[in-house]
């Protein structure tokens, strides 16, 4: 009996030592990965400027290996230099701005006093109701762009209350829209697998980008204004030249999961993508590598938005919560849990990074402080809100909805 007990004790001790050794090796590997990811994302710190992200161990294990289809033009040295120069300029501008809030910015008190000013129900076809996407021209914030279930995109002037252009060409609904910040140029995407570049004065497509094999789910313009990032259900992200129509690079993260959304960091050297299985991935554009992953949501990621300060990322999914991430520490520092069943379709920081707007079951505005307190709720839409954007200095807010209306909010 004693021999049996001794043998059993030896086996248990041997197993415990093996487990301990395995645990130590796993912890060491995880520490190495975390260190590598932190080093890679240290480039986000404005005071350090943005440089090329090294190729850390975490990147290889995250599966961020570039797939090089034959049709790719490739990222030339000239393009990489152009991206870096723009990032350096933007970093310097952010340093000069510091932490001061623009004097013209709408105050918290005024934001609480915002009311619905106008509602526009006739921008899209009544027979196929629903506005699915929204953007505002950065330089001329009287111009508003919407994408509809009716397969059209519409440019609307809020000051004259006139439709400026109706952009017809997609064969399926228009789900993503971007108004170029400096030009009268529009970019739209659709489940028809195409991206169209439009000239607004002529209402004509100038370029048709066919860089995906599935529905295009995300669209983000690079700060240079010359390149567009797109994601698709085909499990790839693509980076294309909107001047020439060239596909520069196309990458899959090899997880066989559809991508649901995309957004460039304000400096343009990294970007985020959302996946159908609740992952948020951070990518380095120049290296075309996945450098960090944020987990915690349940359900498909519906929207992501970087704050203009470069430090924060807001994410939303089909789990009725908003998560806020500190990009310097790679951690979730705040979760805003909304009512069960609450839908979140869009997130947007204003240009100063002081306010965060949420569109879904209703429209909500949060103050970006330590408490992330809710300032205002708008309940005027009769169906799910699909888009929300701030006008310049948050002087007004625009929202769109499946109820076919564009609504504008401001001070009476």
PDB file of N, CA, C and O in Angstrom, residues 6-31:
ATOM      1  N   UNK A   6       3.306   5.875  -2.698  1.00  0.00           N
ATOM      2  CA  UNK A   6       4.529   6.577  -3.109  1.00  0.00           C
ATOM      3  C   UNK A   6       4.543   6.780  -4.628  1.00  0.00           C
ATOM      4  O   UNK A   6       4.868   7.872  -5.125  1.00  0.00           O
ATOM      5  N   UNK A   7       4.182   5.715  -5.351  1.00  0.00           N
ATOM      6  CA  UNK A   7       4.148   5.807  -6.814  1.00  0.00           C
ATOM      7  C   UNK A   7       3.128   6.850  -7.280  1.00  0.00           C
ATOM      8  O   UNK A   7       3.406   7.661  -8.172  1.00  0.00           O
ATOM      9  N   UNK A   8       1.952   6.828  -6.630  1.00  0.00           N
ATOM     10  CA  UNK A   8       0.909   7.816  -6.973  1.00  0.00           C
ATOM     11  C   UNK A   8       1.389   9.237  -6.698  1.00  0.00           C
ATOM     12  O   UNK A   8       1.197  10.155  -7.497  1.00  0.00           O
ATOM     13  N   UNK A   9       2.030   9.411  -5.533  1.00  0.00           N
ATOM     14  CA  UNK A   9       2.534  10.745  -5.163  1.00  0.00           C
ATOM     15  C   UNK A   9       3.578  11.222  -6.158  1.00  0.00           C
ATOM     16  O   UNK A   9       3.607  12.405  -6.544  1.00  0.00           O
ATOM     17  N   UNK A  10       4.477  10.280  -6.594  1.00  0.00           N
ATOM     18  CA  UNK A  10       5.506  10.642  -7.577  1.00  0.00           C
ATOM     19  C   UNK A  10       4.870  11.095  -8.897  1.00  0.00           C
ATOM     20  O   UNK A  10       5.293  12.066  -9.516  1.00  0.00           O
ATOM     21  N   UNK A  11       3.843  10.336  -9.331  1.00  0.00           N
ATOM     22  CA  UNK A  11       3.166  10.688 -10.581  1.00  0.00           C
ATOM     23  C   UNK A  11       2.496  12.061 -10.480  1.00  0.00           C
ATOM     24  O   UNK A  11       2.566  12.868 -11.411  1.00  0.00           O
ATOM     25  N   UNK A  12       1.837  12.301  -9.352  1.00  0.00           N
ATOM     26  CA  UNK A  12       1.170  13.602  -9.165  1.00  0.00           C
ATOM     27  C   UNK A  12       2.183  14.735  -9.139  1.00  0.00           C
ATOM     28  O   UNK A  12       1.960  15.807  -9.717  1.00  0.00           O
ATOM     29  N   UNK A  13       3.318  14.507  -8.465  1.00  0.00           N
ATOM     30  CA  UNK A  13       4.362  15.533  -8.393  1.00  0.00           C
ATOM     31  C   UNK A  13       4.938  15.798  -9.784  1.00  0.00           C
ATOM     32  O   UNK A  13       5.137  16.954 -10.184  1.00  0.00           O
ATOM     33  N   UNK A  14       5.185  14.705 -10.532  1.00  0.00           N
ATOM     34  CA  UNK A  14       5.723  14.850 -11.886  1.00  0.00           C
ATOM     35  C   UNK A  14       4.764  15.638 -12.773  1.00  0.00           C
ATOM     36  O   UNK A  14       5.172  16.533 -13.517  1.00  0.00           O
ATOM     37  N   UNK A  15       3.460  15.311 -12.659  1.00  0.00           N
ATOM     38  CA  UNK A  15       2.451  16.021 -13.453  1.00  0.00           C
ATOM     39  C   UNK A  15       2.387  17.499 -13.060  1.00  0.00           C
ATOM     40  O   UNK A  15       2.306  18.383 -13.925  1.00  0.00           O
ATOM     41  N   UNK A  16       2.456  17.763 -11.760  1.00  0.00           N
ATOM     42  CA  UNK A  16       2.404  19.160 -11.282  1.00  0.00           C
ATOM     43  C   UNK A  16       3.609  19.950 -11.781  1.00  0.00           C
ATOM     44  O   UNK A  16       3.487  21.107 -12.200  1.00  0.00           O
ATOM     45  N   UNK A  17       4.788  19.326 -11.748  1.00  0.00           N
ATOM     46  CA  UNK A  17       5.994  20.009 -12.233  1.00  0.00           C
ATOM     47  C   UNK A  17       5.890  20.284 -13.730  1.00  0.00           C
ATOM     48  O   UNK A  17       6.279  21.349 -14.212  1.00  0.00           O
ATOM     49  N   UNK A  18       5.339  19.317 -14.492  1.00  0.00           N
ATOM     50  CA  UNK A  18       5.157  19.504 -15.931  1.00  0.00           C
ATOM     51  C   UNK A  18       4.205  20.671 -16.213  1.00  0.00           C
ATOM     52  O   UNK A  18       4.455  21.530 -17.067  1.00  0.00           O
ATOM     53  N   UNK A  19       3.101  20.716 -15.449  1.00  0.00           N
ATOM     54  CA  UNK A  19       2.130  21.810 -15.635  1.00  0.00           C
ATOM     55  C   UNK A  19       2.757  23.155 -15.318  1.00  0.00           C
ATOM     56  O   UNK A  19       2.547  24.147 -16.014  1.00  0.00           O
ATOM     57  N   UNK A  20       3.535  23.175 -14.228  1.00  0.00           N
ATOM     58  CA  UNK A  20       4.191  24.428 -13.826  1.00  0.00           C
ATOM     59  C   UNK A  20       5.147  24.899 -14.912  1.00  0.00           C
ATOM     60  O   UNK A  20       5.172  26.085 -15.282  1.00  0.00           O
ATOM     61  N   UNK A  21       5.924  23.965 -15.451  1.00  0.00           N
ATOM     62  CA  UNK A  21       6.879  24.317 -16.502  1.00  0.00           C
ATOM     63  C   UNK A  21       6.158  24.831 -17.749  1.00  0.00           C
ATOM     64  O   UNK A  21       6.554  25.836 -18.355  1.00  0.00           O
ATOM     65  N   UNK A  22       5.064  24.147 -18.121  1.00  0.00           N
ATOM     66  CA  UNK A  22       4.295  24.573 -19.293  1.00  0.00           C
ATOM     67  C   UNK A  22       3.690  25.959 -19.082  1.00  0.00           C
ATOM     68  O   UNK A  22       3.712  26.809 -19.969  1.00  0.00           O
ATOM     69  N   UNK A  23       3.179  26.180 -17.863  1.00  0.00           N
ATOM     70  CA  UNK A  23       2.585  27.492 -17.548  1.00  0.00           C
ATOM     71  C   UNK A  23       3.635  28.591 -17.634  1.00  0.00           C
ATOM     72  O   UNK A  23       3.376  29.690 -18.151  1.00  0.00           O
ATOM     73  N   UNK A  24       4.836  28.316 -17.110  1.00  0.00           N
ATOM     74  CA  UNK A  24       5.916  29.316 -17.160  1.00  0.00           C
ATOM     75  C   UNK A  24       6.267  29.661 -18.603  1.00  0.00           C
ATOM     76  O   UNK A  24       6.483  30.834 -18.940  1.00  0.00           O
ATOM     77  N   UNK A  25       6.294  28.622 -19.476  1.00  0.00           N
ATOM     78  CA  UNK A  25       6.628  28.884 -20.876  1.00  0.00           C
ATOM     79  C   UNK A  25       5.540  29.705 -21.571  1.00  0.00           C
ATOM     80  O   UNK A  25       5.831  30.603 -22.345  1.00  0.00           O
ATOM     81  N   UNK A  26       4.274  29.407 -21.264  1.00  0.00           N
ATOM     82  CA  UNK A  26       3.161  30.164 -21.856  1.00  0.00           C
ATOM     83  C   UNK A  26       3.197  31.619 -21.383  1.00  0.00           C
ATOM     84  O   UNK A  26       3.033  32.557 -22.174  1.00  0.00           O
ATOM     85  N   UNK A  27       3.425  31.816 -20.081  1.00  0.00           N
ATOM     86  CA  UNK A  27       3.489  33.182 -19.532  1.00  0.00           C
ATOM     87  C   UNK A  27       4.628  33.956 -20.173  1.00  0.00           C
ATOM     88  O   UNK A  27       4.476  35.129 -20.538  1.00  0.00           O
ATOM     89  N   UNK A  28       5.786  33.294 -20.326  1.00  0.00           N
ATOM     90  CA  UNK A  28       6.935  33.968 -20.944  1.00  0.00           C
ATOM     91  C   UNK A  28       6.611  34.373 -22.377  1.00  0.00           C
ATOM     92  O   UNK A  28       6.937  35.477 -22.817  1.00  0.00           O
ATOM     93  N   UNK A  29       5.945  33.459 -23.119  1.00  0.00           N
ATOM     94  CA  UNK A  29       5.588  33.785 -24.503  1.00  0.00           C
ATOM     95  C   UNK A  29       4.589  34.935 -24.579  1.00  0.00           C
ATOM     96  O   UNK A  29       4.731  35.850 -25.397  1.00  0.00           O
ATOM     97  N   UNK A  30       3.582  34.904 -23.686  1.00  0.00           N
ATOM     98  CA  UNK A  30       2.584  35.979 -23.675  1.00  0.00           C
ATOM     99  C   UNK A  30       3.216  37.315 -23.318  1.00  0.00           C
ATOM    100  O   UNK A  30       2.890  38.351 -23.894  1.00  0.00           O
ATOM    101  N   UNK A  31       4.140  37.296 -22.337  1.00  0.00           N
ATOM    102  CA  UNK A  31       4.846  38.533 -21.970  1.00  0.00           C
ATOM    103  C   UNK A  31       5.625  39.085 -23.156  1.00  0.00           C
ATOM    104  O   UNK A  31       5.660  40.291 -23.396  1.00  0.00           O
TER     105      UNK A  31
END
